[in-house]
Amino acid sequence: MLRNTNGYFLLELLLSLSALLILSMFLLPLLTELREQSRQLELERKARQLMYEVLQMNLVSNQPTVNSTTIQNGVEYQILWKDSESPNQKEVCVRVEKNSFLPEVEVCGLLE
């Protein structure tokens, strides 16, 4: 007599909310880990691209090898020149220092 079937029953609402909460407890850590991995890969890709640009510029113009710092999109990339194990070869490394938002990344390559 007082039965109304136009809405949801309270127990159905509680069950659906608890299922949503359980799913979010499993998915949120996965999403944050995926976000960190994508940030790491993006930094490595940008550092590798910057390293190849520096190597090409040095091969074309024969400028002296000088350590420098470049800031792109708010990220500071340090360009470091090192002596290689082989004689008469230089090695360039691009490094991003670790801070609270960015992981540490270092990519190196030889000047041939």
CSV table of N, CA, C and O in Angstrom, one decimal:
chain,number,residue,atom,x,y,z
A,1,MET,N,0.8,-1.2,0.0
A,1,MET,CA,0.0,0.0,0.0
A,1,MET,C,0.9,1.3,0.0
A,1,MET,O,0.6,2.2,-0.8
A,2,LEU,N,1.9,1.3,0.8
A,2,LEU,CA,2.8,2.5,0.9
A,2,LEU,C,4.0,2.2,0.0
A,2,LEU,O,5.0,2.9,0.2
A,3,ARG,N,4.0,1.3,-0.8
A,3,ARG,CA,5.1,0.9,-1.6
A,3,ARG,C,5.3,1.9,-2.8
A,3,ARG,O,4.4,2.1,-3.6
A,4,ASN,N,6.5,2.4,-2.9
A,4,ASN,CA,6.8,3.4,-4.0
A,4,ASN,C,8.0,2.8,-4.7
A,4,ASN,O,9.1,2.7,-4.1
A,5,THR,N,7.9,2.5,-6.0
A,5,THR,CA,9.0,1.9,-6.7
A,5,THR,C,9.7,2.9,-7.7
A,5,THR,O,10.3,2.5,-8.6
A,6,ASN,N,9.6,4.2,-7.4
A,6,ASN,CA,10.1,5.2,-8.3
A,6,ASN,C,11.6,5.5,-7.9
A,6,ASN,O,12.3,6.2,-8.7
A,7,GLY,N,12.1,5.1,-6.8
A,7,GLY,CA,13.5,5.5,-6.4
A,7,GLY,C,14.3,4.3,-6.0
A,7,GLY,O,13.8,3.1,-6.2
A,8,TYR,N,15.5,4.6,-5.5
A,8,TYR,CA,16.4,3.5,-5.1
A,8,TYR,C,16.2,3.2,-3.6
A,8,TYR,O,15.8,4.1,-2.8
A,9,PHE,N,16.4,2.0,-3.2
A,9,PHE,CA,16.3,1.6,-1.8
A,9,PHE,C,17.7,2.0,-1.2
A,9,PHE,O,18.7,2.0,-1.8
A,10,LEU,N,17.7,2.3,0.1
A,10,LEU,CA,18.9,2.8,0.8
A,10,LEU,C,20.0,1.8,0.7
A,10,LEU,O,21.2,2.1,0.5
A,11,LEU,N,19.6,0.5,0.9
A,11,LEU,CA,20.6,-0.6,0.8
A,11,LEU,C,21.3,-0.6,-0.5
A,11,LEU,O,22.5,-0.8,-0.6
A,12,GLU,N,20.6,-0.4,-1.6
A,12,GLU,CA,21.2,-0.4,-3.0
A,12,GLU,C,22.2,0.7,-3.1
A,12,GLU,O,23.2,0.6,-3.7
A,13,LEU,N,21.8,1.9,-2.6
A,13,LEU,CA,22.7,3.0,-2.6
A,13,LEU,C,24.0,2.8,-1.9
A,13,LEU,O,25.1,3.1,-2.3
A,14,LEU,N,23.9,2.2,-0.7
A,14,LEU,CA,25.1,1.9,0.2
A,14,LEU,C,26.0,0.9,-0.5
A,14,LEU,O,27.2,1.0,-0.5
A,15,LEU,N,25.4,-0.2,-1.1
A,15,LEU,CA,26.1,-1.2,-1.8
A,15,LEU,C,26.9,-0.6,-3.0
A,15,LEU,O,28.1,-0.9,-3.3
A,16,SER,N,26.2,0.2,-3.8
A,16,SER,CA,26.9,0.8,-5.0
A,16,SER,C,28.0,1.8,-4.5
A,16,SER,O,29.1,1.8,-5.2
A,17,LEU,N,27.8,2.5,-3.5
A,17,LEU,CA,28.9,3.4,-3.0
A,17,LEU,C,30.0,2.7,-2.4
A,17,LEU,O,31.2,3.0,-2.7
A,18,SER,N,29.8,1.6,-1.7
A,18,SER,CA,30.9,0.8,-1.2
A,18,SER,C,31.7,0.1,-2.3
A,18,SER,O,32.9,0.0,-2.3
A,19,ALA,N,31.0,-0.4,-3.4
A,19,ALA,CA,31.7,-1.0,-4.5
A,19,ALA,C,32.5,0.1,-5.2
A,19,ALA,O,33.7,-0.2,-5.6
A,20,LEU,N,32.0,1.3,-5.4
A,20,LEU,CA,32.8,2.4,-6.0
A,20,LEU,C,34.0,2.7,-5.1
A,20,LEU,O,35.1,2.9,-5.6
A,21,LEU,N,33.9,2.7,-3.8
A,21,LEU,CA,35.0,3.0,-2.9
A,21,LEU,C,36.0,1.9,-3.0
A,21,LEU,O,37.2,2.2,-3.1
A,22,ILE,N,35.6,0.7,-3.1
A,22,ILE,CA,36.6,-0.4,-3.2
A,22,ILE,C,37.4,-0.3,-4.5
A,22,ILE,O,38.6,-0.5,-4.6
A,23,LEU,N,36.7,-0.1,-5.6
A,23,LEU,CA,37.3,0.1,-6.9
A,23,LEU,C,38.3,1.2,-6.9
A,23,LEU,O,39.4,1.1,-7.4
A,24,SER,N,37.9,2.3,-6.3
A,24,SER,CA,38.8,3.5,-6.3
A,24,SER,C,40.1,3.2,-5.4
A,24,SER,O,41.1,3.7,-5.7
A,25,MET,N,39.9,2.4,-4.3
A,25,MET,CA,41.1,2.1,-3.5
A,25,MET,C,42.1,1.3,-4.3
A,25,MET,O,43.3,1.4,-4.0
A,26,PHE,N,41.7,0.5,-5.2
A,26,PHE,CA,42.6,-0.3,-6.0
A,26,PHE,C,43.2,0.5,-7.2
A,26,PHE,O,44.3,0.4,-7.6
A,27,LEU,N,42.3,1.4,-7.8
A,27,LEU,CA,42.7,2.1,-9.0
A,27,LEU,C,43.6,3.3,-8.8
A,27,LEU,O,44.4,3.7,-9.6
A,28,LEU,N,43.3,4.1,-7.7
A,28,LEU,CA,44.1,5.3,-7.5
A,28,LEU,C,45.6,5.1,-7.3
A,28,LEU,O,46.4,5.8,-7.9
A,29,PRO,N,46.1,4.1,-6.6
A,29,PRO,CA,47.5,3.9,-6.5
A,29,PRO,C,48.1,3.5,-7.9
A,29,PRO,O,49.2,3.9,-8.2
A,30,LEU,N,47.4,2.7,-8.7
A,30,LEU,CA,47.8,2.4,-10.0
A,30,LEU,C,48.0,3.6,-10.9
A,30,LEU,O,48.9,3.8,-11.6
A,31,LEU,N,47.0,4.5,-10.8
A,31,LEU,CA,47.0,5.7,-11.6
A,31,LEU,C,48.1,6.6,-11.2
A,31,LEU,O,48.8,7.3,-12.1
A,32,THR,N,48.4,6.8,-9.9
A,32,THR,CA,49.5,7.6,-9.5
A,32,THR,C,50.9,7.0,-9.9
A,32,THR,O,51.8,7.8,-10.3
A,33,GLU,N,51.0,5.7,-9.9
A,33,GLU,CA,52.2,5.1,-10.3
A,33,GLU,C,52.4,5.3,-11.8
A,33,GLU,O,53.5,5.6,-12.3
A,34,LEU,N,51.4,5.1,-12.6
A,34,LEU,CA,51.4,5.3,-14.0
A,34,LEU,C,51.8,6.8,-14.4
A,34,LEU,O,52.6,7.1,-15.3
A,35,ARG,N,51.3,7.7,-13.6
A,35,ARG,CA,51.6,9.1,-13.8
A,35,ARG,C,53.1,9.4,-13.5
A,35,ARG,O,53.7,10.1,-14.3
A,36,GLU,N,53.6,8.8,-12.5
A,36,GLU,CA,55.1,9.0,-12.2
A,36,GLU,C,55.9,8.4,-13.3
A,36,GLU,O,57.0,8.9,-13.7
A,37,GLN,N,55.5,7.2,-13.7
A,37,GLN,CA,56.3,6.6,-14.8
A,37,GLN,C,56.3,7.4,-16.1
A,37,GLN,O,57.3,7.5,-16.8
A,38,SER,N,55.1,7.9,-16.4
A,38,SER,CA,55.1,8.8,-17.6
A,38,SER,C,55.9,10.0,-17.5
A,38,SER,O,56.5,10.5,-18.4
A,39,ARG,N,55.9,10.6,-16.3
A,39,ARG,CA,56.7,11.8,-16.0
A,39,ARG,C,58.2,11.4,-16.2
A,39,ARG,O,59.0,12.2,-16.8
A,40,GLN,N,58.6,10.3,-15.7
A,40,GLN,CA,60.0,9.8,-15.8
A,40,GLN,C,60.4,9.6,-17.3
A,40,GLN,O,61.4,10.0,-17.7
A,41,LEU,N,59.5,9.0,-18.0
A,41,LEU,CA,59.8,8.7,-19.4
A,41,LEU,C,59.8,10.0,-20.2
A,41,LEU,O,60.7,10.2,-21.1
A,42,GLU,N,59.0,11.0,-19.9
A,42,GLU,CA,59.0,12.3,-20.6
A,42,GLU,C,60.3,13.0,-20.3
A,42,GLU,O,60.9,13.6,-21.2
A,43,LEU,N,60.8,13.0,-19.1
A,43,LEU,CA,62.1,13.6,-18.8
A,43,LEU,C,63.2,13.0,-19.5
A,43,LEU,O,64.1,13.6,-20.0
A,44,GLU,N,63.2,11.6,-19.5
A,44,GLU,CA,64.3,10.9,-20.2
A,44,GLU,C,64.3,11.2,-21.7
A,44,GLU,O,65.3,11.4,-22.3
A,45,ARG,N,63.1,11.3,-22.3
A,45,ARG,CA,63.0,11.6,-23.7
A,45,ARG,C,63.5,13.0,-24.0
A,45,ARG,O,64.3,13.2,-25.0
A,46,LYS,N,63.1,14.0,-23.2
A,46,LYS,CA,63.6,15.3,-23.4
A,46,LYS,C,65.1,15.5,-23.2
A,46,LYS,O,65.8,16.2,-23.9
A,47,ALA,N,65.6,14.8,-22.2
A,47,ALA,CA,67.0,14.8,-21.9
A,47,ALA,C,67.8,14.2,-23.1
A,47,ALA,O,68.9,14.7,-23.5
A,48,ARG,N,67.3,13.1,-23.6
A,48,ARG,CA,68.0,12.4,-24.7
A,48,ARG,C,67.9,13.3,-26.0
A,48,ARG,O,68.9,13.5,-26.7
A,49,GLN,N,66.8,14.0,-26.2
A,49,GLN,CA,66.7,14.9,-27.3
A,49,GLN,C,67.7,16.1,-27.2
A,49,GLN,O,68.4,16.5,-28.1
A,50,LEU,N,67.8,16.6,-26.0
A,50,LEU,CA,68.7,17.7,-25.7
A,50,LEU,C,70.1,17.3,-25.9
A,50,LEU,O,71.0,18.0,-26.5
A,51,MET,N,70.5,16.1,-25.5
A,51,MET,CA,71.8,15.5,-25.6
A,51,MET,C,72.2,15.4,-27.1
A,51,MET,O,73.3,15.8,-27.5
A,52,TYR,N,71.3,14.9,-27.9
A,52,TYR,CA,71.6,14.7,-29.4
A,52,TYR,C,71.7,16.1,-30.0
A,52,TYR,O,72.5,16.3,-30.9
A,53,GLU,N,70.9,17.1,-29.6
A,53,GLU,CA,71.1,18.4,-30.2
A,53,GLU,C,72.4,19.0,-29.8
A,53,GLU,O,73.1,19.6,-30.7
A,54,VAL,N,72.9,18.8,-28.6
A,54,VAL,CA,74.2,19.4,-28.2
A,54,VAL,C,75.3,18.7,-28.9
A,54,VAL,O,76.3,19.3,-29.4
A,55,LEU,N,75.2,17.3,-29.1
A,55,LEU,CA,76.2,16.6,-29.8
A,55,LEU,C,76.3,17.0,-31.3
A,55,LEU,O,77.3,17.2,-31.9
A,56,GLN,N,75.1,17.2,-31.9
A,56,GLN,CA,75.1,17.6,-33.3
A,56,GLN,C,75.7,19.1,-33.5
A,56,GLN,O,76.4,19.3,-34.4
A,57,MET,N,75.3,19.9,-32.6
A,57,MET,CA,75.8,21.3,-32.6
A,57,MET,C,77.3,21.3,-32.5
A,57,MET,O,78.0,22.0,-33.2
A,58,ASN,N,77.8,20.5,-31.6
A,58,ASN,CA,79.3,20.4,-31.4
A,58,ASN,C,80.0,19.8,-32.6
A,58,ASN,O,81.1,20.3,-33.0
A,59,LEU,N,79.4,18.8,-33.2
A,59,LEU,CA,80.0,18.2,-34.4
A,59,LEU,C,80.0,19.2,-35.6
A,59,LEU,O,81.0,19.2,-36.4
A,60,VAL,N,79.0,19.9,-35.8
A,60,VAL,CA,78.9,20.9,-36.9
A,60,VAL,C,79.7,22.1,-36.7
A,60,VAL,O,80.4,22.5,-37.6
A,61,SER,N,79.7,22.7,-35.5
A,61,SER,CA,80.3,24.0,-35.4
A,61,SER,C,81.7,23.9,-34.7
A,61,SER,O,82.4,24.9,-34.6
A,62,ASN,N,82.1,22.7,-34.2
A,62,ASN,CA,83.4,22.6,-33.5
A,62,ASN,C,83.6,23.6,-32.4
A,62,ASN,O,84.7,24.1,-32.2
A,63,GLN,N,82.6,23.9,-31.7
A,63,GLN,CA,82.8,24.8,-30.5
A,63,GLN,C,83.4,24.1,-29.4
A,63,GLN,O,83.3,22.9,-29.3
A,64,PRO,N,84.1,24.8,-28.5
A,64,PRO,CA,84.6,24.2,-27.3
A,64,PRO,C,83.6,23.6,-26.4
A,64,PRO,O,82.4,24.1,-26.3
A,65,THR,N,83.9,22.5,-25.7
A,65,THR,CA,82.9,21.9,-24.9
A,65,THR,C,82.9,22.6,-23.5
A,65,THR,O,83.9,22.6,-22.8
A,66,VAL,N,81.8,23.2,-23.2
A,66,VAL,CA,81.6,23.9,-22.0
A,66,VAL,C,80.4,23.4,-21.3
A,66,VAL,O,79.3,23.2,-21.9
A,67,ASN,N,80.5,23.2,-19.9
A,67,ASN,CA,79.3,22.8,-19.2
A,67,ASN,C,78.3,24.0,-19.1
A,67,ASN,O,78.7,25.1,-19.0
A,68,SER,N,77.0,23.7,-19.2
A,68,SER,CA,76.0,24.7,-19.2
A,68,SER,C,74.7,24.2,-18.6
A,68,SER,O,74.6,23.0,-18.3
A,69,THR,N,73.8,25.1,-18.5
A,69,THR,CA,72.5,24.7,-17.9
A,69,THR,C,71.4,25.3,-18.8
A,69,THR,O,71.5,26.5,-19.3
A,70,THR,N,70.4,24.5,-19.1
A,70,THR,CA,69.3,25.0,-19.9
A,70,THR,C,68.0,24.7,-19.1
A,70,THR,O,67.8,23.7,-18.5
A,71,ILE,N,67.1,25.7,-19.2
A,71,ILE,CA,65.8,25.6,-18.6
A,71,ILE,C,64.7,25.5,-19.6
A,71,ILE,O,64.6,26.4,-20.4
A,72,GLN,N,63.9,24.4,-19.6
A,72,GLN,CA,62.9,24.3,-20.6
A,72,GLN,C,61.6,23.8,-19.9
A,72,GLN,O,61.7,22.8,-19.1
A,73,ASN,N,60.5,24.5,-20.0
A,73,ASN,CA,59.3,24.2,-19.4
A,73,ASN,C,59.4,24.1,-17.9
A,73,ASN,O,58.8,23.2,-17.2
A,74,GLY,N,60.2,24.9,-17.3
A,74,GLY,CA,60.4,24.9,-15.8
A,74,GLY,C,61.3,23.8,-15.3
A,74,GLY,O,61.4,23.7,-14.1
A,75,VAL,N,61.9,23.1,-16.2
A,75,VAL,CA,62.8,22.0,-15.7
A,75,VAL,C,64.2,22.4,-16.1
A,75,VAL,O,64.5,22.8,-17.2
A,76,GLU,N,65.1,22.3,-15.1
A,76,GLU,CA,66.5,22.6,-15.3
A,76,GLU,C,67.3,21.4,-15.8
A,76,GLU,O,67.5,20.4,-15.0
A,77,TYR,N,67.9,21.5,-17.0
A,77,TYR,CA,68.8,20.4,-17.5
A,77,TYR,C,70.2,20.9,-17.5
A,77,TYR,O,70.6,22.0,-18.0
A,78,GLN,N,71.1,20.1,-16.8
A,78,GLN,CA,72.5,20.4,-16.7
A,78,GLN,C,73.2,19.6,-17.8
A,78,GLN,O,73.1,18.4,-17.9
A,79,ILE,N,74.0,20.3,-18.7
A,79,ILE,CA,74.7,19.7,-19.7
A,79,ILE,C,76.2,19.6,-19.3
A,79,ILE,O,76.8,20.7,-19.1
A,80,LEU,N,76.7,18.4,-19.0
A,80,LEU,CA,78.0,18.2,-18.5
A,80,LEU,C,78.9,17.5,-19.5
A,80,LEU,O,78.5,16.4,-20.1
A,81,TRP,N,80.1,18.0,-19.8
A,81,TRP,CA,81.1,17.3,-20.6
A,81,TRP,C,82.1,16.6,-19.8
A,81,TRP,O,82.6,17.1,-18.8
A,82,LYS,N,82.4,15.3,-20.1
A,82,LYS,CA,83.3,14.5,-19.4
A,82,LYS,C,84.3,13.9,-20.4
A,82,LYS,O,84.0,13.7,-21.6
A,83,ASP,N,85.5,13.6,-19.9
A,83,ASP,CA,86.5,12.9,-20.7
A,83,ASP,C,86.1,11.4,-20.7
A,83,ASP,O,85.8,10.8,-19.7
A,84,SER,N,86.0,10.8,-21.9
A,84,SER,CA,85.7,9.4,-22.0
A,84,SER,C,86.8,8.5,-21.7
A,84,SER,O,88.0,8.9,-21.6
A,85,GLU,N,86.6,7.2,-21.5
A,85,GLU,CA,87.6,6.2,-21.3
A,85,GLU,C,88.5,6.1,-22.5
A,85,GLU,O,89.7,5.8,-22.3
A,86,SER,N,88.0,6.3,-23.7
A,86,SER,CA,88.8,6.2,-24.9
A,86,SER,C,89.5,7.5,-25.1
A,86,SER,O,89.0,8.6,-24.7
A,87,PRO,N,90.7,7.5,-25.6
A,87,PRO,CA,91.5,8.7,-25.8
A,87,PRO,C,90.8,9.6,-26.9
A,87,PRO,O,90.3,9.0,-27.9
A,88,ASN,N,90.9,10.9,-26.8
A,88,ASN,CA,90.5,11.8,-27.8
A,88,ASN,C,88.9,11.8,-28.0
A,88,ASN,O,88.5,12.1,-29.1
A,89,GLN,N,88.2,11.3,-27.0
A,89,GLN,CA,86.7,11.3,-27.1
A,89,GLN,C,86.2,12.0,-25.9
A,89,GLN,O,86.7,11.9,-24.8
A,90,LYS,N,85.1,12.7,-26.1
A,90,LYS,CA,84.4,13.4,-25.1
A,90,LYS,C,83.0,12.7,-24.9
A,90,LYS,O,82.4,12.2,-25.8
A,91,GLU,N,82.5,12.8,-23.7
A,91,GLU,CA,81.2,12.3,-23.4
A,91,GLU,C,80.3,13.4,-22.9
A,91,GLU,O,80.7,14.2,-22.0
A,92,VAL,N,79.1,13.5,-23.4
A,92,VAL,CA,78.2,14.6,-22.9
A,92,VAL,C,77.1,13.9,-22.1
A,92,VAL,O,76.6,12.8,-22.5
A,93,CYS,N,76.8,14.5,-20.9
A,93,CYS,CA,75.7,13.9,-20.1
A,93,CYS,C,74.7,15.1,-19.8
A,93,CYS,O,75.1,16.2,-19.6
A,94,VAL,N,73.4,14.7,-19.9
A,94,VAL,CA,72.4,15.7,-19.6
A,94,VAL,C,71.7,15.1,-18.3
A,94,VAL,O,71.3,14.0,-18.2
A,95,ARG,N,71.6,16.0,-17.3
A,95,ARG,CA,71.2,15.6,-16.0
A,95,ARG,C,70.0,16.5,-15.5
A,95,ARG,O,70.1,17.7,-15.7
A,96,VAL,N,69.0,15.8,-14.9
A,96,VAL,CA,68.0,16.6,-14.2
A,96,VAL,C,68.1,16.2,-12.7
A,96,VAL,O,68.1,15.0,-12.4
A,97,GLU,N,68.3,17.2,-11.8
A,97,GLU,CA,68.4,16.9,-10.4
A,97,GLU,C,67.1,16.5,-9.8
A,97,GLU,O,66.0,17.0,-10.2
A,98,LYS,N,67.2,15.7,-8.8
A,98,LYS,CA,66.0,15.2,-8.1
A,98,LYS,C,65.5,16.3,-7.2
A,98,LYS,O,66.2,16.9,-6.5
A,99,ASN,N,64.1,16.5,-7.2
A,99,ASN,CA,63.5,17.4,-6.3
A,99,ASN,C,62.2,16.8,-5.9
A,99,ASN,O,61.9,15.7,-6.2
A,100,SER,N,61.3,17.6,-5.2
A,100,SER,CA,60.1,17.0,-4.7
A,100,SER,C,59.1,16.6,-5.8
A,100,SER,O,58.2,15.8,-5.6
A,101,PHE,N,59.3,17.3,-7.0
A,101,PHE,CA,58.3,17.0,-8.1
A,101,PHE,C,58.9,16.1,-9.2
A,101,PHE,O,58.2,15.4,-9.9
A,102,LEU,N,60.3,16.1,-9.4
A,102,LEU,CA,60.9,15.4,-10.5
A,102,LEU,C,61.9,14.4,-10.0
A,102,LEU,O,62.6,14.6,-9.0
A,103,PRO,N,61.9,13.2,-10.7
A,103,PRO,CA,62.9,12.2,-10.3
A,103,PRO,C,64.2,12.6,-10.9
A,103,PRO,O,64.3,13.4,-11.8
A,104,GLU,N,65.3,11.9,-10.5
A,104,GLU,CA,66.6,12.2,-11.1
A,104,GLU,C,66.8,11.4,-12.4
A,104,GLU,O,66.5,10.2,-12.4
A,105,VAL,N,67.3,12.1,-13.4
A,105,VAL,CA,67.5,11.5,-14.7
A,105,VAL,C,68.8,11.9,-15.2
A,105,VAL,O,69.3,13.1,-15.1
A,106,GLU,N,69.6,11.0,-15.8
A,106,GLU,CA,70.9,11.3,-16.4
A,106,GLU,C,71.0,10.4,-17.6
A,106,GLU,O,70.9,9.2,-17.6
A,107,VAL,N,71.3,11.1,-18.8
A,107,VAL,CA,71.5,10.4,-20.0
A,107,VAL,C,72.8,10.9,-20.6
A,107,VAL,O,73.1,12.1,-20.6
A,108,CYS,N,73.6,9.9,-21.0
A,108,CYS,CA,75.0,10.2,-21.5
A,108,CYS,C,75.1,9.7,-22.9
A,108,CYS,O,74.5,8.7,-23.3
A,109,GLY,N,76.0,10.3,-23.7
A,109,GLY,CA,76.4,9.9,-25.1
A,109,GLY,C,77.8,10.3,-25.4
A,109,GLY,O,78.3,11.3,-24.9
A,110,LEU,N,78.4,9.6,-26.4
A,110,LEU,CA,79.8,9.9,-26.8
A,110,LEU,C,79.8,10.8,-28.0
A,110,LEU,O,78.9,10.7,-28.9
A,111,LEU,N,80.8,11.7,-28.0
A,111,LEU,CA,81.0,12.6,-29.2
A,111,LEU,C,82.0,11.8,-30.0
A,111,LEU,O,83.2,11.6,-29.6
A,112,GLU,N,81.6,11.4,-31.2
A,112,GLU,CA,82.5,10.6,-32.1
A,112,GLU,C,83.1,11.4,-33.2
A,112,GLU,O,82.5,12.3,-33.8
